[in-house]
CSV table of C-alpha atoms in Angstrom, one decimal:
chain,number,residue,atom,x,y,z
A,1,UNK,CA,26.7,2.3,20.4
A,2,UNK,CA,23.3,2.5,20.7
A,3,UNK,CA,21.4,5.9,20.6
A,4,UNK,CA,18.5,6.7,23.0
A,5,UNK,CA,16.1,8.7,20.5
A,6,UNK,CA,16.5,10.0,16.7
A,7,UNK,CA,17.5,13.5,18.0
A,8,UNK,CA,20.3,11.9,19.8
A,9,UNK,CA,20.6,9.3,16.6
A,10,UNK,CA,20.8,12.1,14.1
A,11,UNK,CA,22.7,14.8,16.1
A,12,UNK,CA,26.0,12.0,15.3
A,13,UNK,CA,24.9,12.1,11.3
A,14,UNK,CA,25.2,16.1,11.4
A,15,UNK,CA,28.0,16.6,13.1
A,16,UNK,CA,30.3,17.4,9.3
A,17,UNK,CA,32.4,20.3,9.0
A,18,UNK,CA,30.6,23.3,9.1
A,19,UNK,CA,28.9,24.5,6.2
A,20,UNK,CA,25.5,26.7,5.0
A,21,UNK,CA,22.6,25.7,4.4
A,22,UNK,CA,22.2,22.7,0.9
A,23,UNK,CA,19.4,20.4,0.0
A,24,UNK,CA,19.9,16.7,-0.9
A,25,UNK,CA,17.3,14.2,-0.8
A,26,UNK,CA,18.3,9.9,-0.3
A,27,UNK,CA,15.7,7.4,-0.5
A,28,UNK,CA,16.0,4.5,0.7
A,29,UNK,CA,13.0,1.0,0.1
A,30,UNK,CA,11.9,-0.4,3.3
A,31,UNK,CA,13.5,-3.4,2.5
A,32,UNK,CA,17.0,-1.4,2.1
A,33,UNK,CA,19.7,-2.6,2.7
A,34,UNK,CA,19.6,0.8,4.6
A,35,UNK,CA,17.6,-0.4,7.1
A,36,UNK,CA,19.1,-4.0,7.8
A,37,UNK,CA,22.3,-2.7,8.0
A,38,UNK,CA,21.1,0.9,10.5
A,39,UNK,CA,23.6,0.1,13.1
A,40,UNK,CA,26.4,0.1,12.2
A,41,UNK,CA,26.4,2.0,9.4
A,42,UNK,CA,25.0,5.0,10.5
A,43,UNK,CA,27.7,6.5,11.2
A,44,UNK,CA,29.2,6.0,8.1
A,45,UNK,CA,26.3,7.1,6.5
A,46,UNK,CA,26.8,10.4,8.3
A,47,UNK,CA,29.7,11.6,7.4
A,48,UNK,CA,28.9,11.0,3.7
A,49,UNK,CA,25.9,12.6,3.8
A,50,UNK,CA,26.9,15.7,5.9
A,51,UNK,CA,30.4,16.2,3.9
A,52,UNK,CA,28.0,17.0,1.2
A,53,UNK,CA,25.1,18.6,2.7
A,54,UNK,CA,24.1,19.9,5.2
A,55,UNK,CA,20.5,19.0,4.5
A,56,UNK,CA,19.5,15.0,4.2
A,57,UNK,CA,16.0,13.2,3.6
A,58,UNK,CA,15.8,9.2,3.4
A,59,UNK,CA,11.9,9.3,2.0
A,60,UNK,CA,8.6,7.2,1.1
A,61,UNK,CA,9.0,8.2,-2.8
A,62,UNK,CA,6.0,10.3,-3.7
A,63,UNK,CA,5.9,11.3,-7.0
A,64,UNK,CA,4.9,14.9,-7.5
A,65,UNK,CA,6.0,15.6,-11.1
A,66,UNK,CA,3.7,17.6,-12.7
A,67,UNK,CA,1.2,18.7,-9.5
A,68,UNK,CA,0.2,21.3,-9.2
A,69,UNK,CA,-0.8,23.3,-5.7
A,70,UNK,CA,-4.5,24.0,-5.4
A,71,UNK,CA,-5.5,25.0,-2.2
A,72,UNK,CA,-3.1,25.7,1.2
A,73,UNK,CA,-4.3,25.1,4.7
A,74,UNK,CA,-3.1,26.6,7.5
A,75,UNK,CA,-1.5,24.2,10.6
A,76,UNK,CA,0.2,26.4,12.7
A,77,UNK,CA,1.2,30.0,13.5
A,78,UNK,CA,3.5,30.1,16.7
A,79,UNK,CA,5.1,33.2,18.4
A,80,UNK,CA,4.6,32.2,21.6
A,81,UNK,CA,2.3,35.5,22.9
A,82,UNK,CA,1.0,33.4,26.0
A,83,UNK,CA,3.2,34.1,29.6
A,84,UNK,CA,1.5,31.7,31.1
A,85,UNK,CA,2.8,29.9,28.5
A,86,UNK,CA,3.8,26.2,30.5
A,87,UNK,CA,5.6,23.5,27.8
A,88,UNK,CA,5.7,19.6,29.1
A,89,UNK,CA,9.5,18.9,29.4
A,90,UNK,CA,9.5,15.4,28.1
A,91,UNK,CA,8.6,13.8,24.0
A,92,UNK,CA,4.0,14.8,23.5
A,93,UNK,CA,1.8,12.5,23.5
A,94,UNK,CA,-0.6,14.8,22.2
A,95,UNK,CA,-1.0,16.7,19.0
A,96,UNK,CA,-0.8,20.6,19.4
A,97,UNK,CA,1.1,20.8,22.2
A,98,UNK,CA,5.0,21.9,22.4
A,99,UNK,CA,7.2,20.2,25.2
A,100,UNK,CA,11.3,19.9,25.0
A,101,UNK,CA,14.1,22.0,26.6
A,102,UNK,CA,11.5,24.7,26.6
A,103,UNK,CA,11.8,27.2,29.8
A,104,UNK,CA,9.1,29.8,29.3
A,105,UNK,CA,7.7,32.6,26.7
A,106,UNK,CA,9.7,35.7,27.5
A,107,UNK,CA,9.7,39.2,26.0
A,108,UNK,CA,13.5,41.0,24.5
A,109,UNK,CA,16.2,39.8,27.7
A,110,UNK,CA,19.8,39.1,26.5
A,111,UNK,CA,20.2,41.5,24.1
A,112,UNK,CA,17.7,39.8,22.1
A,113,UNK,CA,14.3,41.1,20.8
A,114,UNK,CA,11.6,39.2,19.7
A,115,UNK,CA,11.9,38.5,15.6
A,116,UNK,CA,7.8,38.5,15.3
A,117,UNK,CA,4.8,39.7,17.8
A,118,UNK,CA,6.6,41.0,21.8
A,119,UNK,CA,7.3,37.7,23.4
A,120,UNK,CA,9.6,34.5,21.9
A,121,UNK,CA,11.0,30.7,23.5
A,122,UNK,CA,13.6,31.0,25.3
A,123,UNK,CA,14.8,27.2,25.4
A,124,UNK,CA,17.7,26.4,27.9
A,125,UNK,CA,20.8,23.4,26.8
A,126,UNK,CA,20.5,20.2,29.6
A,127,UNK,CA,23.8,18.6,30.5
A,128,UNK,CA,23.2,15.4,29.1
A,129,UNK,CA,22.2,17.1,25.3
A,130,UNK,CA,24.2,18.7,22.9
A,131,UNK,CA,21.4,20.5,21.2
A,132,UNK,CA,18.0,22.1,22.9
A,133,UNK,CA,14.8,20.6,21.5
A,134,UNK,CA,11.4,21.6,20.5
A,135,UNK,CA,8.8,19.3,19.4
A,136,UNK,CA,5.2,19.4,18.6
A,137,UNK,CA,3.2,16.7,17.0
A,138,UNK,CA,0.6,17.1,14.3
A,139,UNK,CA,-2.2,14.6,14.2
A,140,UNK,CA,-3.9,15.0,10.4
A,141,UNK,CA,-7.0,13.7,11.6
A,142,UNK,CA,-7.9,17.1,12.6
A,143,UNK,CA,-7.6,17.9,9.3
A,144,UNK,CA,-9.9,17.2,5.9
A,145,UNK,CA,-9.4,14.2,3.9
A,146,UNK,CA,-7.9,14.2,0.6
A,147,UNK,CA,-9.8,13.9,-2.7
A,148,UNK,CA,-9.1,11.9,-5.7
A,149,UNK,CA,-5.7,12.1,-6.9
A,150,UNK,CA,-5.0,14.3,-4.3
A,151,UNK,CA,-1.1,15.0,-1.5
A,152,UNK,CA,0.1,17.4,0.5
A,153,UNK,CA,3.3,18.7,1.5
A,154,UNK,CA,3.8,19.9,4.9
A,155,UNK,CA,5.5,23.5,4.7
A,156,UNK,CA,7.6,24.8,8.1
A,157,UNK,CA,9.5,27.4,9.4
A,158,UNK,CA,11.4,28.8,12.4
A,159,UNK,CA,13.3,31.7,13.6
A,160,UNK,CA,16.4,30.4,16.8
A,161,UNK,CA,18.5,33.4,17.8
A,162,UNK,CA,21.4,32.6,20.0
A,163,UNK,CA,22.8,35.8,23.0
A,164,UNK,CA,25.9,36.1,23.3
A,165,UNK,CA,30.2,35.8,21.7
A,166,UNK,CA,29.4,32.2,20.5
A,167,UNK,CA,30.8,29.8,17.6
A,168,UNK,CA,29.8,28.0,15.3
A,169,UNK,CA,25.9,27.6,15.8
A,170,UNK,CA,23.6,25.5,14.3
A,171,UNK,CA,20.1,24.7,14.1
A,172,UNK,CA,18.1,22.0,12.9
A,173,UNK,CA,14.7,21.8,11.2
A,174,UNK,CA,13.4,17.7,11.2
A,175,UNK,CA,10.0,16.6,9.9
A,176,UNK,CA,9.1,12.6,10.3
A,177,UNK,CA,5.8,10.8,9.4
A,178,UNK,CA,4.0,8.6,11.3
A,179,UNK,CA,1.2,6.5,10.8
A,180,UNK,CA,0.6,5.8,14.4
A,181,UNK,CA,-2.1,8.8,16.0
A,182,UNK,CA,0.4,11.2,18.3
A,183,UNK,CA,-0.4,8.9,21.4
A,184,UNK,CA,1.9,6.2,20.3
A,185,UNK,CA,4.9,8.2,19.6
A,186,UNK,CA,6.6,9.1,22.8
A,187,UNK,CA,7.3,4.9,23.6
A,188,UNK,CA,8.6,5.1,19.6
A,189,UNK,CA,10.4,8.3,19.1
A,190,UNK,CA,12.4,7.3,22.7
A,191,UNK,CA,13.2,3.7,21.3
A,192,UNK,CA,15.4,2.7,18.5
A,193,UNK,CA,15.3,-0.4,17.5
A,194,UNK,CA,11.7,0.2,16.2
A,195,UNK,CA,12.2,3.6,15.4
A,196,UNK,CA,13.8,3.4,11.8
A,197,UNK,CA,11.5,0.6,11.1
A,198,UNK,CA,8.2,2.6,12.1
A,199,UNK,CA,8.5,5.9,10.8
A,200,UNK,CA,7.2,6.5,7.3
A,201,UNK,CA,9.3,9.5,5.7
A,202,UNK,CA,12.4,12.0,7.3
A,203,UNK,CA,13.5,15.0,6.1
A,204,UNK,CA,16.5,16.7,8.0
A,205,UNK,CA,18.0,20.6,7.5
A,206,UNK,CA,20.9,21.8,9.0
A,207,UNK,CA,22.1,25.2,9.0
A,208,UNK,CA,25.2,26.0,10.7
A,209,UNK,CA,26.0,30.0,11.2
A,210,UNK,CA,29.4,31.8,10.7
A,211,UNK,CA,31.2,33.2,13.7
A,212,UNK,CA,29.8,35.9,12.8
A,213,UNK,CA,26.9,35.8,12.3
A,214,UNK,CA,24.4,37.2,14.7
A,215,UNK,CA,21.0,37.8,15.1
A,216,UNK,CA,17.3,35.6,14.0
A,217,UNK,CA,18.6,32.5,11.9
A,218,UNK,CA,15.2,31.5,9.6
A,219,UNK,CA,16.0,27.6,8.8
A,220,UNK,CA,12.8,25.6,6.6
A,221,UNK,CA,11.7,22.7,5.5
A,222,UNK,CA,9.3,20.9,3.9
A,223,UNK,CA,8.0,17.0,3.8
A,224,UNK,CA,5.7,15.4,1.3
A,225,UNK,CA,2.7,13.7,3.2
A,226,UNK,CA,3.0,9.2,2.2
A,227,UNK,CA,-0.3,7.7,2.1
A,228,UNK,CA,-1.0,5.9,5.1
A,229,UNK,CA,0.2,9.0,7.4
A,230,UNK,CA,-1.4,9.8,10.9
A,231,UNK,CA,0.7,12.2,12.4
A,232,UNK,CA,4.1,14.1,11.8
A,233,UNK,CA,6.6,15.4,14.1
A,234,UNK,CA,8.4,18.9,13.8
A,235,UNK,CA,11.1,18.5,15.4
A,236,UNK,CA,13.4,21.7,16.5
A,237,UNK,CA,17.7,21.6,17.8
A,238,UNK,CA,19.9,24.5,18.4
A,239,UNK,CA,23.6,23.7,19.5
A,240,UNK,CA,27.1,24.5,19.6
A,241,UNK,CA,29.8,22.9,17.4
A,242,UNK,CA,32.0,22.8,20.1
A,243,UNK,CA,30.7,21.4,22.6
A,244,UNK,CA,33.2,22.5,25.2
A,245,UNK,CA,32.1,25.4,25.0
A,246,UNK,CA,27.9,25.1,24.0
A,247,UNK,CA,26.0,28.6,24.7
A,248,UNK,CA,23.3,27.7,28.0
A,249,UNK,CA,20.5,29.5,25.7
A,250,UNK,CA,18.9,29.8,22.2
A,251,UNK,CA,15.5,31.3,21.5
A,252,UNK,CA,12.9,30.3,19.2
A,253,UNK,CA,10.1,32.4,17.4
A,254,UNK,CA,7.8,32.5,14.6
A,255,UNK,CA,7.2,28.9,14.3
A,256,UNK,CA,4.7,28.5,11.1
A,257,UNK,CA,3.4,25.5,9.0
A,258,UNK,CA,1.3,24.8,6.6
A,259,UNK,CA,0.1,21.8,4.1
A,260,UNK,CA,0.2,22.3,0.7
A,261,UNK,CA,-2.9,20.4,-1.4
A,262,UNK,CA,-1.2,19.4,-4.6
A,263,UNK,CA,-3.6,17.7,-6.9
A,264,UNK,CA,-2.5,15.6,-10.3
A,265,UNK,CA,-3.1,17.3,-13.8
A,266,UNK,CA,-6.1,15.7,-15.5
A,267,UNK,CA,-5.3,14.2,-18.4
């Protein structure tokens, strides 16, 4: 079975038993067997990775040993405070725009109070999906070029909330790096036949809640930006582990992102 896009493909990978957030790193060279046999092996790999960890990374290896952060650059601080917020329902074709299963910026409702400010973002679940999604593209061309021997790391955090009596929930934060400009990513993201061979690096962080966990849950992830990256996708998702009782509404708030600029010490 061929998946239609990255979010659907890795939804299958994440279906291991519920557990708390835990980091893990799995690196694959560009010519690895993983890439050559991906359609046949992806499900099995997901089961193995999922049993031991709630997070998954496959990446271009960026050596960061002995590097120190010498400055940070703000990328995003989003509280969805604009009452006229009108997101696009499809994957974005421009940087700095939210799109996905997003309905509206709302004040407190359904016994949920915004985590930050006076408003939050409401997400709804489409019948054809297991998760509600929110996407945003960061264009590295909008930021200063790196100096010699510098690298950068993208750090992102987002808060989720789901109203009502629900079972185990899954909140997910995915960061993916591409060499293409933002306008080219919609076609790539929705086509698995080119996606995994095009993506330079990806980090996936899942957090599963317990049935009695209520209130805002924060998910954090960081991505070492490899050389040649032009665009980075921030993909946020929320859903339930019980497909027979999916929550119809989730909320998103206080999404923050920044670059940490690192430099190797002078020898």
